[in-house]
């Protein structure tokens, strides 16, 4: 009886071990993959950048006063000369009324003394004094008019409202920005480049910029290189000019930047892969491991072209959009299930 129980337990243990080995054998192999694209950069490096406006203009009142209303909202497009905000102009109007009264009084005195001066019965010193008072009244009148005009804040340039810093009812101070107007007719993409790589870039290095927020890939223009490194990260700020005629690129958007690549418009460009991804068969033929839609690995024969840094062009066998294995291929065999 006891012997039979022992045999049954042993058989069950053997079956359990066999099932575990079978499950282990069927476990997918973990690998690192890459989707092949003709737009991969020559050095295989990509950078995260931030879209910046071409120019930012802070718009402010020239005097202190209570803001009566702000006529624009953030993100609104404005034209040069358009009303931005108004300040309470009660005091400015009173000052203008006083200046106008003084001007009228000075002109009246000038007319009355003019007759005396023409008849030669007015001392020259007194005539000069009257003329000085008229000039002073005129100057004060012009200042009062300018103060009243300055209660209306208008856009000095065209663009979009980036930030509204003052609201209606608040007191605006001289030179305190009420709004910021951003020029985004063209934009710049700022990226930080390590000091070991900054020397490889020049003002006309080609670049491809992808902005996921608007689903667009663009060609970068001229490059501005910073000359001072960040003391902590030892990176240099690089700004790439990008056309923005449709105004869809907005400051703050995240962009992926690849240098040394050509525009995706070059449909005939050959795809590139890491040099280490290309393997050699016993007969000398070359292949890469590709991943099908069912997550199985397969040998795919390829022909190679010129090298680009640590990447190599494929002239035959692989199309753009195929997924290849770049790390972990040593554990693969034909039909192996993988995860990535």
CSV table of N, CA, C and O in Angstrom, one decimal, residues 126-227:
chain,number,residue,atom,x,y,z
A,126,UNK,N,9.4,141.2,-21.0
A,126,UNK,CA,8.0,140.7,-20.8
A,126,UNK,C,7.4,140.0,-21.9
A,126,UNK,O,6.7,139.0,-21.7
A,127,UNK,N,7.8,140.4,-23.1
A,127,UNK,CA,7.3,139.7,-24.3
A,127,UNK,C,7.9,138.3,-24.4
A,127,UNK,O,7.2,137.3,-24.7
A,128,UNK,N,9.2,138.2,-24.1
A,128,UNK,CA,9.9,136.9,-24.1
A,128,UNK,C,9.3,136.0,-23.0
A,128,UNK,O,9.1,134.8,-23.2
A,129,UNK,N,8.9,136.5,-21.9
A,129,UNK,CA,8.3,135.7,-20.8
A,129,UNK,C,6.9,135.2,-21.2
A,129,UNK,O,6.6,134.0,-20.9
A,130,UNK,N,6.1,136.0,-22.0
A,130,UNK,CA,4.8,135.5,-22.4
A,130,UNK,C,5.0,134.4,-23.4
A,130,UNK,O,4.3,133.3,-23.4
A,131,UNK,N,6.0,134.5,-24.3
A,131,UNK,CA,6.2,133.4,-25.3
A,131,UNK,C,6.7,132.1,-24.6
A,131,UNK,O,6.3,131.0,-25.0
A,132,UNK,N,7.5,132.3,-23.5
A,132,UNK,CA,8.0,131.1,-22.8
A,132,UNK,C,6.8,130.4,-22.1
A,132,UNK,O,6.7,129.1,-22.1
A,133,UNK,N,5.8,131.1,-21.6
A,133,UNK,CA,4.7,130.5,-21.0
A,133,UNK,C,3.8,129.8,-22.0
A,133,UNK,O,3.3,128.7,-21.7
A,134,UNK,N,3.7,130.3,-23.2
A,134,UNK,CA,3.0,129.6,-24.3
A,134,UNK,C,3.7,128.3,-24.6
A,134,UNK,O,3.0,127.2,-24.8
A,135,UNK,N,5.0,128.3,-24.7
A,135,UNK,CA,5.8,127.1,-25.1
A,135,UNK,C,5.6,126.1,-24.0
A,135,UNK,O,5.5,124.9,-24.2
A,136,UNK,N,5.6,126.5,-22.7
A,136,UNK,CA,5.5,125.6,-21.6
A,136,UNK,C,4.1,124.9,-21.6
A,136,UNK,O,3.9,123.7,-21.3
A,137,UNK,N,3.1,125.8,-21.8
A,137,UNK,CA,1.7,125.3,-21.9
A,137,UNK,C,1.5,124.3,-23.0
A,137,UNK,O,0.8,123.2,-22.8
A,138,UNK,N,2.2,124.5,-24.1
A,138,UNK,CA,2.1,123.6,-25.3
A,138,UNK,C,2.8,122.3,-24.9
A,138,UNK,O,2.2,121.2,-25.3
A,139,UNK,N,3.9,122.3,-24.3
A,139,UNK,CA,4.6,121.1,-23.9
A,139,UNK,C,3.8,120.3,-22.9
A,139,UNK,O,3.7,119.1,-23.0
A,140,UNK,N,3.2,120.9,-21.9
A,140,UNK,CA,2.4,120.2,-21.0
A,140,UNK,C,1.1,119.6,-21.6
A,140,UNK,O,0.7,118.5,-21.2
A,141,UNK,N,0.6,120.3,-22.6
A,141,UNK,CA,-0.6,119.8,-23.3
A,141,UNK,C,-0.2,118.5,-24.1
A,141,UNK,O,-0.9,117.5,-24.1
A,142,UNK,N,1.0,118.5,-24.7
A,142,UNK,CA,1.4,117.3,-25.5
A,142,UNK,C,1.7,116.1,-24.5
A,142,UNK,O,1.4,115.0,-24.8
A,143,UNK,N,2.3,116.4,-23.3
A,143,UNK,CA,2.5,115.4,-22.4
A,143,UNK,C,1.2,114.8,-21.9
A,143,UNK,O,1.0,113.5,-21.7
A,144,UNK,N,0.2,115.6,-21.6
A,144,UNK,CA,-1.1,115.2,-21.1
A,144,UNK,C,-1.8,114.3,-22.2
A,144,UNK,O,-2.5,113.3,-21.9
A,145,UNK,N,-1.7,114.7,-23.5
A,145,UNK,CA,-2.3,113.9,-24.5
A,145,UNK,C,-1.6,112.6,-24.6
A,145,UNK,O,-2.3,111.5,-24.9
A,146,UNK,N,-0.3,112.6,-24.5
A,146,UNK,CA,0.5,111.3,-24.6
A,146,UNK,C,0.1,110.4,-23.4
A,146,UNK,O,-0.1,109.2,-23.6
A,147,UNK,N,-0.1,111.0,-22.2
A,147,UNK,CA,-0.5,110.1,-21.0
A,147,UNK,C,-1.9,109.5,-21.3
A,147,UNK,O,-2.1,108.3,-20.9
A,148,UNK,N,-2.8,110.3,-21.9
A,148,UNK,CA,-4.1,109.7,-22.1
A,148,UNK,C,-4.1,108.6,-23.2
A,148,UNK,O,-4.7,107.6,-23.1
A,149,UNK,N,-3.2,108.9,-24.2
A,149,UNK,CA,-3.0,107.9,-25.3
A,149,UNK,C,-2.4,106.6,-24.7
A,149,UNK,O,-2.8,105.5,-25.1
A,150,UNK,N,-1.5,106.7,-23.7
A,150,UNK,CA,-0.8,105.6,-23.2
A,150,UNK,C,-1.7,104.7,-22.3
A,150,UNK,O,-1.3,103.6,-21.8
A,151,UNK,N,-2.9,105.2,-22.0
A,151,UNK,CA,-3.9,104.4,-21.2
A,151,UNK,C,-4.5,103.3,-22.1
A,151,UNK,O,-5.1,102.3,-21.6
A,152,UNK,N,-4.2,103.4,-23.4
A,152,UNK,CA,-4.6,102.3,-24.3
A,152,UNK,C,-3.3,101.6,-24.8
A,152,UNK,O,-2.4,102.2,-25.3
A,153,UNK,N,-3.2,100.3,-24.5
A,153,UNK,CA,-2.0,99.5,-24.8
A,153,UNK,C,-2.3,98.8,-26.1
A,153,UNK,O,-3.3,98.0,-26.2
A,154,UNK,N,-1.5,99.0,-27.1
A,154,UNK,CA,-1.7,98.3,-28.4
A,154,UNK,C,-0.5,97.5,-28.8
A,154,UNK,O,0.6,97.7,-28.2
A,155,UNK,N,-0.7,96.5,-29.6
A,155,UNK,CA,0.3,95.6,-30.0
A,155,UNK,C,1.4,96.3,-30.9
A,155,UNK,O,1.0,96.8,-31.9
A,156,UNK,N,2.7,96.2,-30.5
A,156,UNK,CA,3.7,96.8,-31.3
A,156,UNK,C,4.1,95.9,-32.5
A,156,UNK,O,4.7,96.4,-33.4
A,157,UNK,N,3.8,94.6,-32.4
A,157,UNK,CA,4.1,93.7,-33.5
A,157,UNK,C,3.0,92.7,-33.6
A,157,UNK,O,2.1,92.6,-32.8
A,158,UNK,N,3.0,92.0,-34.7
A,158,UNK,CA,2.0,90.9,-34.9
A,158,UNK,C,2.5,89.6,-34.4
A,158,UNK,O,3.7,89.4,-34.3
A,159,UNK,N,1.6,88.8,-33.9
A,159,UNK,CA,1.9,87.4,-33.4
A,159,UNK,C,0.8,86.8,-32.6
A,159,UNK,O,-0.4,87.1,-32.9
A,160,UNK,N,1.1,86.0,-31.7
A,160,UNK,CA,0.1,85.4,-30.8
A,160,UNK,C,0.4,85.7,-29.4
A,160,UNK,O,1.5,85.9,-29.0
A,161,UNK,N,-0.7,85.8,-28.6
A,161,UNK,CA,-0.5,86.1,-27.2
A,161,UNK,C,0.0,84.8,-26.5
A,161,UNK,O,-0.7,83.8,-26.5
A,162,UNK,N,1.2,84.9,-25.9
A,162,UNK,CA,1.8,83.8,-25.3
A,162,UNK,C,1.3,83.6,-23.8
A,162,UNK,O,0.9,82.6,-23.3
A,163,UNK,N,1.4,84.8,-23.1
A,163,UNK,CA,1.1,84.7,-21.7
A,163,UNK,C,0.4,86.0,-21.3
A,163,UNK,O,0.9,87.1,-21.6
A,164,UNK,N,-0.7,86.0,-20.5
A,164,UNK,CA,-1.4,87.1,-20.0
A,164,UNK,C,-1.0,87.3,-18.5
A,164,UNK,O,-1.5,86.4,-17.7
A,165,UNK,N,-0.2,88.3,-18.1
A,165,UNK,CA,0.3,88.4,-16.8
A,165,UNK,C,-0.6,89.3,-15.9
A,165,UNK,O,-0.4,89.2,-14.6
A,166,UNK,N,-1.4,90.2,-16.4
A,166,UNK,CA,-2.2,91.1,-15.7
A,166,UNK,C,-3.7,91.0,-16.0
A,166,UNK,O,-4.0,90.8,-17.2
A,167,UNK,N,-4.5,91.0,-15.1
A,167,UNK,CA,-6.0,90.9,-15.3
A,167,UNK,C,-6.7,92.2,-15.0
A,167,UNK,O,-6.1,93.1,-14.3
A,168,UNK,N,-7.9,92.3,-15.5
A,168,UNK,CA,-8.7,93.5,-15.2
A,168,UNK,C,-8.9,93.7,-13.7
A,168,UNK,O,-9.1,92.7,-13.0
A,169,UNK,N,-8.7,94.9,-13.2
A,169,UNK,CA,-8.9,95.2,-11.8
A,169,UNK,C,-7.5,95.3,-11.1
A,169,UNK,O,-7.4,95.9,-10.0
A,170,UNK,N,-6.5,94.7,-11.7
A,170,UNK,CA,-5.2,94.8,-11.0
A,170,UNK,C,-4.5,96.1,-11.4
A,170,UNK,O,-4.8,96.7,-12.4
A,171,UNK,N,-3.5,96.4,-10.6
A,171,UNK,CA,-2.7,97.6,-10.8
A,171,UNK,C,-1.4,97.3,-11.6
A,171,UNK,O,-0.7,96.4,-11.2
A,172,UNK,N,-1.3,97.9,-12.8
A,172,UNK,CA,-0.1,97.7,-13.6
A,172,UNK,C,1.0,98.6,-13.3
A,172,UNK,O,0.7,99.8,-13.0
A,173,UNK,N,2.2,98.2,-13.2
A,173,UNK,CA,3.3,99.0,-12.9
A,173,UNK,C,4.1,99.3,-14.2
A,173,UNK,O,4.0,98.6,-15.2
A,174,UNK,N,4.8,100.4,-14.2
A,174,UNK,CA,5.6,100.8,-15.4
A,174,UNK,C,6.5,99.6,-15.8
A,174,UNK,O,7.2,99.1,-14.9
A,175,UNK,N,6.6,99.3,-17.0
A,175,UNK,CA,7.5,98.2,-17.6
A,175,UNK,C,7.1,96.8,-17.1
A,175,UNK,O,7.8,95.9,-17.4
A,176,UNK,N,6.0,96.7,-16.4
A,176,UNK,CA,5.5,95.3,-16.0
A,176,UNK,C,4.8,94.7,-17.2
A,176,UNK,O,3.8,95.3,-17.7
A,177,UNK,N,5.2,93.6,-17.7
A,177,UNK,CA,4.6,92.9,-18.8
A,177,UNK,C,3.1,92.6,-18.6
A,177,UNK,O,2.8,92.0,-17.6
A,178,UNK,N,2.2,93.1,-19.4
A,178,UNK,CA,0.8,92.8,-19.3
A,178,UNK,C,0.6,91.5,-20.1
A,178,UNK,O,-0.1,90.6,-19.6
A,179,UNK,N,1.1,91.4,-21.3
A,179,UNK,CA,1.1,90.2,-22.1
A,179,UNK,C,2.4,90.0,-22.8
A,179,UNK,O,3.2,91.0,-22.9
A,180,UNK,N,2.6,88.8,-23.3
A,180,UNK,CA,3.8,88.6,-24.2
A,180,UNK,C,3.3,88.2,-25.5
A,180,UNK,O,2.5,87.3,-25.6
A,181,UNK,N,3.8,88.8,-26.6
A,181,UNK,CA,3.5,88.5,-27.9
A,181,UNK,C,4.6,87.7,-28.6
A,181,UNK,O,5.7,88.1,-28.6
A,182,UNK,N,4.2,86.5,-29.1
A,182,UNK,CA,5.2,85.6,-29.7
A,182,UNK,C,5.1,85.6,-31.2
A,182,UNK,O,4.0,85.5,-31.8
A,183,UNK,N,6.3,85.7,-31.8
A,183,UNK,CA,6.3,85.6,-33.3
A,183,UNK,C,6.6,84.2,-33.6
A,183,UNK,O,7.7,83.7,-33.3
A,184,UNK,N,5.6,83.5,-34.2
A,184,UNK,CA,5.8,82.1,-34.6
A,184,UNK,C,5.7,81.9,-36.1
A,184,UNK,O,5.4,80.8,-36.5
A,185,UNK,N,6.0,82.9,-36.8
A,185,UNK,CA,6.0,82.8,-38.3
A,185,UNK,C,7.0,81.7,-38.7
A,185,UNK,O,6.9,81.0,-39.7
A,186,UNK,N,8.1,81.7,-37.9
A,186,UNK,CA,9.0,80.6,-37.9
A,186,UNK,C,9.4,80.3,-36.5
A,186,UNK,O,9.2,81.2,-35.6
A,187,UNK,N,9.9,79.1,-36.2
A,187,UNK,CA,10.2,78.8,-34.8
A,187,UNK,C,11.6,78.2,-34.8
A,187,UNK,O,12.3,78.0,-35.8
A,188,UNK,N,12.1,78.0,-33.5
A,188,UNK,CA,13.4,77.3,-33.3
A,188,UNK,C,13.1,76.1,-32.4
A,188,UNK,O,12.3,76.1,-31.5
A,189,UNK,N,13.9,75.1,-32.7
A,189,UNK,CA,13.9,73.9,-31.8
A,189,UNK,C,15.2,73.8,-31.1
A,189,UNK,O,16.2,73.7,-31.7
A,190,UNK,N,15.1,73.9,-29.7
A,190,UNK,CA,16.3,73.9,-28.9
A,190,UNK,C,16.6,72.5,-28.4
A,190,UNK,O,15.7,71.8,-27.8
A,191,UNK,N,17.8,72.0,-28.6
A,191,UNK,CA,18.3,70.7,-28.1
A,191,UNK,C,19.6,71.0,-27.3
A,191,UNK,O,20.3,71.9,-27.6
A,192,UNK,N,19.9,70.1,-26.4
A,192,UNK,CA,21.1,70.1,-25.6
A,192,UNK,C,22.0,69.0,-26.2
A,192,UNK,O,21.6,67.8,-26.1
A,193,UNK,N,23.2,69.4,-26.6
A,193,UNK,CA,24.1,68.5,-27.2
A,193,UNK,C,25.4,68.3,-26.3
A,193,UNK,O,26.0,69.3,-25.9
A,194,UNK,N,25.7,67.0,-26.0
A,194,UNK,CA,26.9,66.8,-25.2
A,194,UNK,C,28.2,67.4,-25.8
A,194,UNK,O,28.3,67.5,-27.1
A,195,UNK,N,29.1,67.8,-25.0
A,195,UNK,CA,30.3,68.4,-25.5
A,195,UNK,C,31.1,67.5,-26.4
A,195,UNK,O,31.8,68.0,-27.3
A,196,UNK,N,31.0,66.2,-26.2
A,196,UNK,CA,31.8,65.3,-27.1
A,196,UNK,C,31.2,65.2,-28.5
A,196,UNK,O,31.9,64.7,-29.4
A,197,UNK,N,30.0,65.8,-28.7
A,197,UNK,CA,29.4,65.7,-30.0
A,197,UNK,C,29.1,67.0,-30.7
A,197,UNK,O,28.8,67.1,-31.9
A,198,UNK,N,29.3,68.1,-29.9
A,198,UNK,CA,29.1,69.4,-30.5
A,198,UNK,C,29.9,69.8,-31.7
A,198,UNK,O,29.5,70.5,-32.6
A,199,UNK,N,31.2,69.2,-31.7
A,199,UNK,CA,32.1,69.5,-32.8
A,199,UNK,C,31.6,68.9,-34.1
A,199,UNK,O,32.1,69.4,-35.2
A,200,UNK,N,30.7,68.0,-34.1
A,200,UNK,CA,30.3,67.3,-35.3
A,200,UNK,C,29.2,68.1,-36.0
A,200,UNK,O,28.9,67.8,-37.2
A,201,UNK,N,28.7,69.2,-35.4
A,201,UNK,CA,27.6,69.9,-36.0
A,201,UNK,C,28.2,71.3,-36.5
A,201,UNK,O,29.1,71.9,-35.9
A,202,UNK,N,27.6,71.7,-37.6
A,202,UNK,CA,27.9,73.0,-38.2
A,202,UNK,C,26.6,73.7,-38.6
A,202,UNK,O,25.5,73.1,-38.4
A,203,UNK,N,26.7,74.9,-39.1
A,203,UNK,CA,25.5,75.7,-39.3
A,203,UNK,C,24.6,75.1,-40.3
A,203,UNK,O,23.4,75.5,-40.3
A,204,UNK,N,25.1,74.2,-41.2
A,204,UNK,CA,24.2,73.6,-42.2
A,204,UNK,C,24.1,72.1,-42.1
A,204,UNK,O,23.7,71.4,-43.1
A,205,UNK,N,24.3,71.5,-40.9
A,205,UNK,CA,24.1,70.1,-40.7
A,205,UNK,C,22.6,69.8,-40.9
A,205,UNK,O,21.8,70.4,-40.3
A,206,UNK,N,22.3,68.8,-41.8
A,206,UNK,CA,20.9,68.5,-42.1
A,206,UNK,C,20.3,67.8,-40.8
A,206,UNK,O,21.0,67.2,-40.1
A,207,UNK,N,19.0,68.0,-40.6
A,207,UNK,CA,18.3,67.5,-39.5
A,207,UNK,C,16.9,67.1,-39.9
A,207,UNK,O,16.3,67.8,-40.8
A,208,UNK,N,16.3,66.1,-39.2
A,208,UNK,CA,14.9,65.8,-39.3
A,208,UNK,C,14.3,65.9,-38.0
A,208,UNK,O,14.8,65.4,-36.9
A,209,UNK,N,13.2,66.7,-37.9
A,209,UNK,CA,12.5,67.0,-36.7
A,209,UNK,C,11.1,66.4,-36.7
A,209,UNK,O,10.3,66.7,-37.6
A,210,UNK,N,10.7,65.6,-35.7
A,210,UNK,CA,9.4,65.0,-35.6
A,210,UNK,C,8.7,65.6,-34.4
A,210,UNK,O,9.2,65.5,-33.3
A,211,UNK,N,7.5,66.1,-34.6
A,211,UNK,CA,6.7,66.6,-33.6
A,211,UNK,C,5.4,65.8,-33.5
A,211,UNK,O,4.5,65.9,-34.3
A,212,UNK,N,5.3,65.0,-32.5
A,212,UNK,CA,4.2,64.0,-32.3
A,212,UNK,C,2.9,64.8,-32.1
A,212,UNK,O,1.8,64.3,-32.5
A,213,UNK,N,3.0,66.0,-31.4
A,213,UNK,CA,1.7,66.7,-31.1
A,213,UNK,C,0.9,67.1,-32.3
A,213,UNK,O,-0.3,67.2,-32.2
A,214,UNK,N,1.6,67.3,-33.4
A,214,UNK,CA,0.9,67.7,-34.7
A,214,UNK,C,1.0,66.6,-35.7
A,214,UNK,O,0.5,66.8,-36.9
A,215,UNK,N,1.7,65.5,-35.4
A,215,UNK,CA,1.9,64.4,-36.4
A,215,UNK,C,2.6,64.8,-37.6
A,215,UNK,O,2.3,64.4,-38.7
A,216,UNK,N,3.7,65.6,-37.5
A,216,UNK,CA,4.4,66.0,-38.7
A,216,UNK,C,5.9,65.8,-38.5
A,216,UNK,O,6.5,65.9,-37.4
A,217,UNK,N,6.6,65.5,-39.6
A,217,UNK,CA,8.0,65.4,-39.7
A,217,UNK,C,8.6,66.5,-40.6
A,217,UNK,O,8.1,66.6,-41.8
A,218,UNK,N,9.5,67.3,-40.1
A,218,UNK,CA,9.9,68.5,-40.9
A,218,UNK,C,11.5,68.4,-41.0
A,218,UNK,O,12.2,67.8,-40.3
A,219,UNK,N,11.9,69.1,-42.1
A,219,UNK,CA,13.4,69.3,-42.3
A,219,UNK,C,13.8,70.6,-41.5
A,219,UNK,O,13.2,71.6,-41.7
A,220,UNK,N,14.9,70.4,-40.7
A,220,UNK,CA,15.4,71.6,-40.0
A,220,UNK,C,16.2,72.5,-40.9
A,220,UNK,O,16.8,72.0,-42.0
A,221,UNK,N,16.4,73.7,-40.6
A,221,UNK,CA,17.1,74.7,-41.3
A,221,UNK,C,18.5,75.0,-40.7
A,221,UNK,O,19.2,74.1,-40.2
A,222,UNK,N,18.9,76.2,-40.7
A,222,UNK,CA,20.2,76.6,-40.2
A,222,UNK,C,20.3,76.4,-38.7
A,222,UNK,O,19.3,76.4,-38.0
A,223,UNK,N,21.5,76.2,-38.2
A,223,UNK,CA,21.7,75.9,-36.8
A,223,UNK,C,22.5,77.0,-36.1
A,223,UNK,O,23.5,77.5,-36.6
A,224,UNK,N,22.0,77.3,-34.9
A,224,UNK,CA,22.8,78.3,-34.0
A,224,UNK,C,23.4,77.4,-32.9
A,224,UNK,O,22.7,76.7,-32.2
A,225,UNK,N,24.7,77.5,-32.7
A,225,UNK,CA,25.4,76.8,-31.7
A,225,UNK,C,25.7,77.7,-30.5
A,225,UNK,O,26.3,78.8,-30.7
A,226,UNK,N,25.3,77.3,-29.3
A,226,UNK,CA,25.7,78.1,-28.1
A,226,UNK,C,27.2,77.9,-27.9
A,226,UNK,O,27.8,76.9,-28.3
A,227,UNK,N,27.8,78.9,-27.2
A,227,UNK,CA,29.3,78.8,-27.0
A,227,UNK,C,29.6,78.6,-25.5
A,227,UNK,O,30.8,78.5,-25.2
